[in-house]
PDB file of C-alpha atoms and ligand atoms in Angstrom:
ATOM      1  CA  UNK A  12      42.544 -23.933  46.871  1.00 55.00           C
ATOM      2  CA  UNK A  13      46.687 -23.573  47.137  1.00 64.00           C
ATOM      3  CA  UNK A  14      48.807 -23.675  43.938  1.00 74.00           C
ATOM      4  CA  UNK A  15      50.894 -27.322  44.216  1.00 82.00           C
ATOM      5  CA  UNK A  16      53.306 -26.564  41.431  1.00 83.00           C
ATOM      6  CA  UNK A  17      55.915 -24.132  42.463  1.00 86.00           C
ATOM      7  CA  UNK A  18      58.602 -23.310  40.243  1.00 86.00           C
ATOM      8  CA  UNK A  19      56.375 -22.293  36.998  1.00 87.00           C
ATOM      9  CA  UNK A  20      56.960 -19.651  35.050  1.00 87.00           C
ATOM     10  CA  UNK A  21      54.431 -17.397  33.189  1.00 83.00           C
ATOM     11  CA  UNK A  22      54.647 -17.709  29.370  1.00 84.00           C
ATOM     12  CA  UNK A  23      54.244 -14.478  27.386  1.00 85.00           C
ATOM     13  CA  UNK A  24      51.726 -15.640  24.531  1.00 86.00           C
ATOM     14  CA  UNK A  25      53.351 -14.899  21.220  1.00 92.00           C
ATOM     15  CA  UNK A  26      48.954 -14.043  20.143  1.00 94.00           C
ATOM     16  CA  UNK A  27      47.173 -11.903  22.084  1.00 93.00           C
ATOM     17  CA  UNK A  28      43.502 -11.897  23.004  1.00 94.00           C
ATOM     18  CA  UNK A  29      43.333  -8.209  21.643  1.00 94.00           C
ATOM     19  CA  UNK A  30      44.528  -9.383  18.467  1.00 95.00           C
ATOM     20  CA  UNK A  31      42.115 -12.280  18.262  1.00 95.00           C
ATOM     21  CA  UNK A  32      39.377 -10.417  19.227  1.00 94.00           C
ATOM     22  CA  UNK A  33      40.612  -7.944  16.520  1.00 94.00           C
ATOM     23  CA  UNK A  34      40.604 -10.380  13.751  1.00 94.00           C
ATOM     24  CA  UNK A  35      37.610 -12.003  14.651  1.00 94.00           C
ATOM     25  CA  UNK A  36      35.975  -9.009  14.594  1.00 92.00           C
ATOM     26  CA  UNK A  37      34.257  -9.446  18.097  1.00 94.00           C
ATOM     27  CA  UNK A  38      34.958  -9.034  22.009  1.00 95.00           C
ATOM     28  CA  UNK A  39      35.344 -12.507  23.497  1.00 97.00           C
ATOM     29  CA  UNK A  40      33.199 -13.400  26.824  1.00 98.00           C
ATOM     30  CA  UNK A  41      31.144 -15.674  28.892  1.00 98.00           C
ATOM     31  CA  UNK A  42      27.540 -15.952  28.622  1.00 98.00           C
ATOM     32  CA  UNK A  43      27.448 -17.249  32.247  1.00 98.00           C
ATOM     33  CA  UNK A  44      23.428 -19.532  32.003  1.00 98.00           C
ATOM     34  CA  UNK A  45      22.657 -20.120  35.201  1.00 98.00           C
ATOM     35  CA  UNK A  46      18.799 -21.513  36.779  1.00 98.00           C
ATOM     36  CA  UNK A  47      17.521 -24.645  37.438  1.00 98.00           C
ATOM     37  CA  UNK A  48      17.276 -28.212  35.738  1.00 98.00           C
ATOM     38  CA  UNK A  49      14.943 -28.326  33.238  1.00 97.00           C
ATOM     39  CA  UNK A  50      15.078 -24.151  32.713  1.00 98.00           C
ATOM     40  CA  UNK A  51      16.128 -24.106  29.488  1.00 97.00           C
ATOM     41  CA  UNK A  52      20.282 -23.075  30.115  1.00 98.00           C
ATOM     42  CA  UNK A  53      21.587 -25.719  27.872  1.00 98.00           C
ATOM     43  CA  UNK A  54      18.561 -25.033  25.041  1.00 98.00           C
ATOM     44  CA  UNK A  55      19.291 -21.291  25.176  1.00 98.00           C
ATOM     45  CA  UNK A  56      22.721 -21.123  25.270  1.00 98.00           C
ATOM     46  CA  UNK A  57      22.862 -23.421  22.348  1.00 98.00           C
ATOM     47  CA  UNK A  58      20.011 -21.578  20.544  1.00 98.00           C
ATOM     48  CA  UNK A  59      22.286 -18.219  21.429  1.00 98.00           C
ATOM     49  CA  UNK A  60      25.559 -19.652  20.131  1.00 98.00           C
ATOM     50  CA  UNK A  61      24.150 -20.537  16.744  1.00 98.00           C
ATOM     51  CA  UNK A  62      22.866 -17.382  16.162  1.00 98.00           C
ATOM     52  CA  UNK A  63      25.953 -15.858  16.852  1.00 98.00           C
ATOM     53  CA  UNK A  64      27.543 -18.449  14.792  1.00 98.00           C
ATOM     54  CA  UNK A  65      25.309 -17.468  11.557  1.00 97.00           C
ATOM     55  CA  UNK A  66      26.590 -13.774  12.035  1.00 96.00           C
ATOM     56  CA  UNK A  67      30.345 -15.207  12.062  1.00 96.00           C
ATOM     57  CA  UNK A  68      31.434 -15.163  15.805  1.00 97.00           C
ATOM     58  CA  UNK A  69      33.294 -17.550  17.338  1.00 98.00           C
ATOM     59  CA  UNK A  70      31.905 -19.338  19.488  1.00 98.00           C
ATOM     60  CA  UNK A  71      31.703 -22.225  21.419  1.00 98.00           C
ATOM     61  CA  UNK A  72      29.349 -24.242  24.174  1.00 98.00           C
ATOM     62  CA  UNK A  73      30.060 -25.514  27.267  1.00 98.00           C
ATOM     63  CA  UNK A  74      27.938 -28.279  29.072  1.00 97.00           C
ATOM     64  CA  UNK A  75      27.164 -30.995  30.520  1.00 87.00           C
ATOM     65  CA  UNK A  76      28.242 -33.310  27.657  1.00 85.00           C
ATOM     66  CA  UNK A  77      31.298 -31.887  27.247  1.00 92.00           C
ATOM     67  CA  UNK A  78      32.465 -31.476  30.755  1.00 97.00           C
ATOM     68  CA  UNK A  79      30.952 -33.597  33.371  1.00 96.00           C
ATOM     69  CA  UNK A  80      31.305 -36.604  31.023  1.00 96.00           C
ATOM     70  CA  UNK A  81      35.344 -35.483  30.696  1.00 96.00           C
ATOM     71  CA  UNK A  82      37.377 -33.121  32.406  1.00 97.00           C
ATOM     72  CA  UNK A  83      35.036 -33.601  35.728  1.00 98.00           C
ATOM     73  CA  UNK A  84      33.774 -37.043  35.266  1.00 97.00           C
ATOM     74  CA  UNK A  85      35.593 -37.346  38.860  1.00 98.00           C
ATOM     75  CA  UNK A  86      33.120 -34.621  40.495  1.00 98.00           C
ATOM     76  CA  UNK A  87      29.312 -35.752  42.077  1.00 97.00           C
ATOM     77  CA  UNK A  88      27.043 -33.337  43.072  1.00 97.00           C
ATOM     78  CA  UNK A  89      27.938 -32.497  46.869  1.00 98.00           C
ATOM     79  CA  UNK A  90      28.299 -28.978  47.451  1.00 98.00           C
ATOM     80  CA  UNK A  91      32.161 -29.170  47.004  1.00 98.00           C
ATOM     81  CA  UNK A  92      32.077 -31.129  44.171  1.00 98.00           C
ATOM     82  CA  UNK A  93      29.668 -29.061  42.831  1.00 98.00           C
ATOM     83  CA  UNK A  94      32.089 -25.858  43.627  1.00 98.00           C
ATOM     84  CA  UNK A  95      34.917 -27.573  42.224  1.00 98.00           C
ATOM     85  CA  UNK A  96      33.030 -28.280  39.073  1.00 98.00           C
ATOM     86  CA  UNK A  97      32.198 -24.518  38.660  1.00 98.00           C
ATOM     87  CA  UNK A  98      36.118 -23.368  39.335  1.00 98.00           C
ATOM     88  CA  UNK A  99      36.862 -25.938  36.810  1.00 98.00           C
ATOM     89  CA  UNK A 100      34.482 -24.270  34.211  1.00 98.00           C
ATOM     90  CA  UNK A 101      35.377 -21.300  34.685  1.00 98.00           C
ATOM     91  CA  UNK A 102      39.128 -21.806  34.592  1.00 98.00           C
ATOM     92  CA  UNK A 103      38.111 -23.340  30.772  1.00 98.00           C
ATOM     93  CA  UNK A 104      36.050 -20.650  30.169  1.00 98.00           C
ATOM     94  CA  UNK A 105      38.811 -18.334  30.700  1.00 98.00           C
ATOM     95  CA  UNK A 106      41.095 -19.923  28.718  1.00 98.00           C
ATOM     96  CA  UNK A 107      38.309 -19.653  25.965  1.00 98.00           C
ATOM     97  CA  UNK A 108      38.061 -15.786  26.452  1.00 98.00           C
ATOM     98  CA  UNK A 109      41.790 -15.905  25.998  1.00 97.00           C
ATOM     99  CA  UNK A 110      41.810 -17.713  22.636  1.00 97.00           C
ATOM    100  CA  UNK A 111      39.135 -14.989  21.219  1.00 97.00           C
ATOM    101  CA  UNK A 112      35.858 -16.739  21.519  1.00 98.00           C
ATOM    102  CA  UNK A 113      32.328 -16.119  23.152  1.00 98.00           C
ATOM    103  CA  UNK A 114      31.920 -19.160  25.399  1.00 98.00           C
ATOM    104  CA  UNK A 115      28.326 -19.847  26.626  1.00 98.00           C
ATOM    105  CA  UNK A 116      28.054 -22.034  29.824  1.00 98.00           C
ATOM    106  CA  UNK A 117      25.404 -24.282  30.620  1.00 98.00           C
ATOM    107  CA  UNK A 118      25.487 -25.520  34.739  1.00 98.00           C
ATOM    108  CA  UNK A 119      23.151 -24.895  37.603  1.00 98.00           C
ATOM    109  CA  UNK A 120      25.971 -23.110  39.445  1.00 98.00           C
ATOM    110  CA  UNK A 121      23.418 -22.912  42.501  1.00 98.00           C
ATOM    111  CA  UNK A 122      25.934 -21.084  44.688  1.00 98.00           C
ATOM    112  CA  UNK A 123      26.682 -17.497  44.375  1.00 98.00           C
ATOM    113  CA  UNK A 124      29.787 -17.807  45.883  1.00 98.00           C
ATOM    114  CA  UNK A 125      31.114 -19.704  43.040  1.00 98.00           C
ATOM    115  CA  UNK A 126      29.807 -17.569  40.221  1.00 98.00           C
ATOM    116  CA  UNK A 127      31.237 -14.817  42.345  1.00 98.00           C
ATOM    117  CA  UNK A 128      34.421 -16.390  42.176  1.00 98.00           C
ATOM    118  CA  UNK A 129      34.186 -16.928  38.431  1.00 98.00           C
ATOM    119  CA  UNK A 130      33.423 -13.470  37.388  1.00 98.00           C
ATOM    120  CA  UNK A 131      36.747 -12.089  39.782  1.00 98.00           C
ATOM    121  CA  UNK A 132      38.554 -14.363  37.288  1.00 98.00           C
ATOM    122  CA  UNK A 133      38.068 -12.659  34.235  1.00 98.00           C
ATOM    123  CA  UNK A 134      38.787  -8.933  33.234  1.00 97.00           C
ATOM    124  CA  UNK A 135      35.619  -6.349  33.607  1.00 97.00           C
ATOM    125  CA  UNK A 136      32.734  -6.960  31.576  1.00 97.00           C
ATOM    126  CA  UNK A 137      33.728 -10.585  30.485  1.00 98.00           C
ATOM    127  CA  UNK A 138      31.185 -12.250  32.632  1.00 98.00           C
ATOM    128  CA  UNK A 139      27.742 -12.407  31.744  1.00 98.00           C
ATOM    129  CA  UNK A 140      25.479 -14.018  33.932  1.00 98.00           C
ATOM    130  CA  UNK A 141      22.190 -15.020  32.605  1.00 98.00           C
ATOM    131  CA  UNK A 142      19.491 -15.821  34.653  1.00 98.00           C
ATOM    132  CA  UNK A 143      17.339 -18.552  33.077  1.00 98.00           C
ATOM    133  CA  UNK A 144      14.371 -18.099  35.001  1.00 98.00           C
ATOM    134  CA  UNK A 145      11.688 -20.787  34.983  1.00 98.00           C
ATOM    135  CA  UNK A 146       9.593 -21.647  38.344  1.00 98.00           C
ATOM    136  CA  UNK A 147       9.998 -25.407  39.873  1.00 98.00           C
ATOM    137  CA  UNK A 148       6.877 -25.714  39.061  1.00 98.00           C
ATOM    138  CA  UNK A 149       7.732 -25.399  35.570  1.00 98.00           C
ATOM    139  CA  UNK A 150      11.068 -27.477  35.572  1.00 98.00           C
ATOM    140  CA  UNK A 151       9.412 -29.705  37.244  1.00 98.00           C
ATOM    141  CA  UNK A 152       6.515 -30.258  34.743  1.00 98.00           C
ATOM    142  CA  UNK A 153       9.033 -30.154  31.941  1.00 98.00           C
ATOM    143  CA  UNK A 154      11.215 -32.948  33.472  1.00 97.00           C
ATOM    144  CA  UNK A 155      12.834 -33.830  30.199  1.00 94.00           C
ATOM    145  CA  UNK A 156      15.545 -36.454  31.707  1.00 95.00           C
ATOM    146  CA  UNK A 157      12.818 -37.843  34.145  1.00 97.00           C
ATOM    147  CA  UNK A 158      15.097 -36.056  37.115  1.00 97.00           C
ATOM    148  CA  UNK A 159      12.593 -34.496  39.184  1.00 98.00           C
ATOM    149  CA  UNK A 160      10.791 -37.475  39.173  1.00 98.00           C
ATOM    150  CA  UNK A 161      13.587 -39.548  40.648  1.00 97.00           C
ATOM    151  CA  UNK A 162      14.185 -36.837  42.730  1.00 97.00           C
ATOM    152  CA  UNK A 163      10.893 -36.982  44.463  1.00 97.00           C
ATOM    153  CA  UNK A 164      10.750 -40.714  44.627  1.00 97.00           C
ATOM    154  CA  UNK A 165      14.017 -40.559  46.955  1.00 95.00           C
ATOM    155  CA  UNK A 166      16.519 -42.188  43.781  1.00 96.00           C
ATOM    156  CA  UNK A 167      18.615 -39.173  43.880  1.00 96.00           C
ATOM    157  CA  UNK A 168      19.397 -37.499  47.338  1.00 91.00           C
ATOM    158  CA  UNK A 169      20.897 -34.109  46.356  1.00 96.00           C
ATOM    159  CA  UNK A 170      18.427 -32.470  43.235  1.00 97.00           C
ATOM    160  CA  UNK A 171      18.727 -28.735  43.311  1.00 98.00           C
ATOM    161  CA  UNK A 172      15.332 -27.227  44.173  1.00 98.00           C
ATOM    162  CA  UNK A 173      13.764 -30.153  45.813  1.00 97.00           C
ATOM    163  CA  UNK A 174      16.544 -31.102  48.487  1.00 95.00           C
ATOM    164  CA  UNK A 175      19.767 -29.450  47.228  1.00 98.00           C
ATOM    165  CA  UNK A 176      19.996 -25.297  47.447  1.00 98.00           C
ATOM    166  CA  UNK A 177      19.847 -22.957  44.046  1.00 98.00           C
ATOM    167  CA  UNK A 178      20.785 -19.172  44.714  1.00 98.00           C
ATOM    168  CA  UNK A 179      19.298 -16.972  42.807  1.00 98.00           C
ATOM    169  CA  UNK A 180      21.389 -14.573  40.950  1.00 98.00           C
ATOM    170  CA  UNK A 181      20.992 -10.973  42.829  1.00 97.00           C
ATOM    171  CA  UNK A 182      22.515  -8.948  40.101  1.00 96.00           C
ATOM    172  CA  UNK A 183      22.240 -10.615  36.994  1.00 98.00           C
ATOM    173  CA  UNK A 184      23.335  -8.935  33.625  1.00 98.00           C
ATOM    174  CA  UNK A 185      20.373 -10.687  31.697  1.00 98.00           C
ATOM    175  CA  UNK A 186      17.475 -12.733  33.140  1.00 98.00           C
ATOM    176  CA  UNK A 187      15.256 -14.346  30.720  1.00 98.00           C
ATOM    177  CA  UNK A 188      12.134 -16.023  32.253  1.00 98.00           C
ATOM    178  CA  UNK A 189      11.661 -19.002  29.828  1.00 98.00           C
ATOM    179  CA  UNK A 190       7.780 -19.692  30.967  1.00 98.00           C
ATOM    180  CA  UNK A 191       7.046 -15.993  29.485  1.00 98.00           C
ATOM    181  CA  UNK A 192       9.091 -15.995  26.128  1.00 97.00           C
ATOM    182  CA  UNK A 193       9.666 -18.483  24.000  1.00 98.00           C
ATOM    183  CA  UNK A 194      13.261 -20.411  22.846  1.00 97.00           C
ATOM    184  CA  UNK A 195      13.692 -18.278  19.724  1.00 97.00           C
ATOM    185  CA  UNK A 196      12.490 -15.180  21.730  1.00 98.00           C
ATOM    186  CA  UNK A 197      14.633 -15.303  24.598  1.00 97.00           C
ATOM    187  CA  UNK A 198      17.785 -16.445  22.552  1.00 98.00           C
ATOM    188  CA  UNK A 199      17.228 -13.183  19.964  1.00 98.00           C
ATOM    189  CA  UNK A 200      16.695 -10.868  23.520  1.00 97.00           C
ATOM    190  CA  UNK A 201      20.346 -12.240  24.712  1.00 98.00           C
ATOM    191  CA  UNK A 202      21.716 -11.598  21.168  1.00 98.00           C
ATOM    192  CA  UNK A 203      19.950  -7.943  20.515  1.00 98.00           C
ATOM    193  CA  UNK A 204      21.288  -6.778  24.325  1.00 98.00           C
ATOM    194  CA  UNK A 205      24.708  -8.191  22.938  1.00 97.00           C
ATOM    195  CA  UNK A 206      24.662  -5.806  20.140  1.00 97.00           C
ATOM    196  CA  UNK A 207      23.348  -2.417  22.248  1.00 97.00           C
ATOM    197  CA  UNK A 208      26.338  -3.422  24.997  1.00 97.00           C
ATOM    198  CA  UNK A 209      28.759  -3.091  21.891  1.00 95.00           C
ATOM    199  CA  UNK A 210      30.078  -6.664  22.514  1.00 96.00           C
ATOM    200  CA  UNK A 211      29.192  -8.120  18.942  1.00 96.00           C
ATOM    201  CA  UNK A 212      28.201  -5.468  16.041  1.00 92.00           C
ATOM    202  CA  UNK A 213      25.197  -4.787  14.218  1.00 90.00           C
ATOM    203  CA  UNK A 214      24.458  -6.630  10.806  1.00 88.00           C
TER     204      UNK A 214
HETATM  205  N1  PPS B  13      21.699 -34.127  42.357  1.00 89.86           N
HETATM  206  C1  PPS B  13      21.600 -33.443  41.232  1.00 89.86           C
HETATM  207  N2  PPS B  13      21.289 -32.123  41.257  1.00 89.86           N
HETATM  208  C2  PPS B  13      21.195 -31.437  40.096  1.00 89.86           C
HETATM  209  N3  PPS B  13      21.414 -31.975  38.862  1.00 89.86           N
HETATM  210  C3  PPS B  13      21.741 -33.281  38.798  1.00 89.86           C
HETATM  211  C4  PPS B  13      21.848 -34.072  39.969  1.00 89.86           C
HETATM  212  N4  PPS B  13      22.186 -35.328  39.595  1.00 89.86           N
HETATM  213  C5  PPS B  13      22.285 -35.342  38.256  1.00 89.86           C
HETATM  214  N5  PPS B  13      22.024 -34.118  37.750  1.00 89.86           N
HETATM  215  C6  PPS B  13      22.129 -33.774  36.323  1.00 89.86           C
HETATM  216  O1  PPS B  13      23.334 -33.034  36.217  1.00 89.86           O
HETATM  217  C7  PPS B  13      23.097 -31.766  35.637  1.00 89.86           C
HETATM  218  C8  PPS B  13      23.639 -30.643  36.515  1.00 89.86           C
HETATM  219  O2  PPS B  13      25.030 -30.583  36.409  1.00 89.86           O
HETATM  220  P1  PPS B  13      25.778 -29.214  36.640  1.00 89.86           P
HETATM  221  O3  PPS B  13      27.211 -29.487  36.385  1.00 89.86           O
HETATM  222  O4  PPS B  13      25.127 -28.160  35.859  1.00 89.86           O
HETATM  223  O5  PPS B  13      25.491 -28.983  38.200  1.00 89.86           O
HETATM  224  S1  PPS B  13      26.221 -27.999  39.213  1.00 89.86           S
HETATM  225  O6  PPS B  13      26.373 -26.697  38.533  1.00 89.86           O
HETATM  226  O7  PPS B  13      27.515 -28.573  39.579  1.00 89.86           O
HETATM  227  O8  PPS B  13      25.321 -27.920  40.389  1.00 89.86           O
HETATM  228  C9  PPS B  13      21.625 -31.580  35.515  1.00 89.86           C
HETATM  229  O9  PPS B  13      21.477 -31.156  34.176  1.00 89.86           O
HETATM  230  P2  PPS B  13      20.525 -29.982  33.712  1.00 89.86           P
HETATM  231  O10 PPS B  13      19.169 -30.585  33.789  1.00 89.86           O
HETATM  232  O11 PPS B  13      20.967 -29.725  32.305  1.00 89.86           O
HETATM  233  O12 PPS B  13      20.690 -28.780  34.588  1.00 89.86           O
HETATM  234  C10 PPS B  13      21.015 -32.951  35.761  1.00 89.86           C
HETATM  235  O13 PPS B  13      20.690 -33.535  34.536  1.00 89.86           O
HETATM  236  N1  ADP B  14      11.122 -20.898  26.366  1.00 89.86           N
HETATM  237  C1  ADP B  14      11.895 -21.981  26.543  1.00 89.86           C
HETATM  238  N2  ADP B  14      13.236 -21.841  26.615  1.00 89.86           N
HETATM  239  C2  ADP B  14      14.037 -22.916  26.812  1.00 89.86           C
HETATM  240  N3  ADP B  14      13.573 -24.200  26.933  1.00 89.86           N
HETATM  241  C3  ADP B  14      12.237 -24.385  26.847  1.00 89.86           C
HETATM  242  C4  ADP B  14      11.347 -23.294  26.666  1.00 89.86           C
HETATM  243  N4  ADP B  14      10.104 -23.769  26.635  1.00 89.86           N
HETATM  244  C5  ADP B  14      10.189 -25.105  26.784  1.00 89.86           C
HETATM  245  N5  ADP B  14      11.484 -25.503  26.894  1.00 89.86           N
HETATM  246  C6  ADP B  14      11.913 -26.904  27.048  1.00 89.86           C
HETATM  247  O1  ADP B  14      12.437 -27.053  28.375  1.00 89.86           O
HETATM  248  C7  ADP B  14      13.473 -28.018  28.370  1.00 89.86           C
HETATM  249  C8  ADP B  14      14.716 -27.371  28.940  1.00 89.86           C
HETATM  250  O2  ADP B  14      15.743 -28.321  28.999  1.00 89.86           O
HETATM  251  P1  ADP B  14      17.259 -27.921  29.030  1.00 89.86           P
HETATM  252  O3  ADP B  14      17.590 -26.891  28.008  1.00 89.86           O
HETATM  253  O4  ADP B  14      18.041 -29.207  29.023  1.00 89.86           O
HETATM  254  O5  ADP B  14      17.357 -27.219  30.473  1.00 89.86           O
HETATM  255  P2  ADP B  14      18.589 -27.153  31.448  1.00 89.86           P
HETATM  256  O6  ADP B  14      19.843 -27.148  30.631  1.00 89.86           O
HETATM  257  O7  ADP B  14      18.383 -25.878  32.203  1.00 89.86           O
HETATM  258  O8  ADP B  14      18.455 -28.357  32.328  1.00 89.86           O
HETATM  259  C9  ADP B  14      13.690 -28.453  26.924  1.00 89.86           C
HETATM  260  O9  ADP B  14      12.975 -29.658  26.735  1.00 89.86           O
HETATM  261  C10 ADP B  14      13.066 -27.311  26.139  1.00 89.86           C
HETATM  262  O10 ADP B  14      12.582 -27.713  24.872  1.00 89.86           O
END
């Protein structure tokens, strides 16, 4: 999508990242969740960001609750709504990275193309995409907002995995299947391959 403002002028920021990342002590990323309804993103990236928020990062969630109720409350779920929700997210998550914090993100993103597109945003090695890996099977068994359900019954038209696409990540960074490891398992695998890859530090 085309700029519509013309005329605007880049700010030099009188902080920058490298000296918020400096004083907090920590590089600032995304932890890109992506997988299926009912996978376990929003439980694992919240289960990740409170660990990291015991050892003193900075960090911060983004979901569902905090973005499709709000800044894309005007967004459904057709593929280019769904695309302009992930731009959206990742524009904030950017801005996020800027200010010095680790920003896990919680949203299907079924397309490839748009994670793609989120990850050329940000500078190298500031996208990590995390594969939550659970079967439909699974999800579908879990089905803790009764979605699937509806979904089968014909009350919602579009679900991802029963009529509505999900691309699996080719290349993830980190895939954590959450039928073989448990919540506090997975989240301490994320936070242990955080600390080899030098992005947070030992304790
Ligand atoms: N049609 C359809 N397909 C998939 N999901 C649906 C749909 N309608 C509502 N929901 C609920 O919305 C949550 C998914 O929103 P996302 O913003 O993550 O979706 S997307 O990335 O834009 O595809 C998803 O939440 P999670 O279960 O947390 O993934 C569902 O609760
Ligand atoms: N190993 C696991 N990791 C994450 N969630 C799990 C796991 N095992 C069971 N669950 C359950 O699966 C459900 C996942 O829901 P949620 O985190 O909202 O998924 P999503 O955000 O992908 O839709 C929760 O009810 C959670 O307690």
């Amino acid at each position: 999508m085309g700029s519509k403002s013309t005329d605007i002028v880049w700010h030099d920021a009188s902080v920058s990242k490298e000296e918020r990342q400096e004083k907090n002590k920590h590089q600032s990323f995304v932890l890109w969740f992506t997988g299926l309804s009912g996978s376990g993103k929003s439980t694992l990236a919240n289960a990740v960001s409170r660990k990291l928020f015991e050892r003193g990062s900075h960090t911060y969630v983004l979901d569902g609750d905090n973005v499709r109720h709000g800044l894309n409350k005007d967004l459904g779920f057709s593929p280019e709504d769904r695309t302009e929700n992930i731009r959206r997210i990742g524009e904030v998550a950017k801005l996020f990275v800027d200010s010095g914090q680790i920003v896990s993100t919680a949203f299907i993103s079924p397309y490839r193309e748009d994670r793609h597109q989120v990850r050329e945003l940000l500078s190298d090695g500031e996208f990590i995409e995390v594969y939550v890996e659970a079967s439909l099977e699974a999800c579908e068994e879990r089905d803790p907002k009764g979605l699937y359900k509806k979904a089968r019954s014909g009350e919602i038209p579009s679900f991802t995995g029963i009529n509505a696409p999900y691309e699996e990540p080719e290349n993830p960074e980190l895939t954590v299947n959450t039928e073989q490891k448990s919540i506090e398992e997975s989240a301490q695998e994320v936070v242990d391959v955080l600390v080899n890859w030098n992005y947070i530090e030992e304790q």
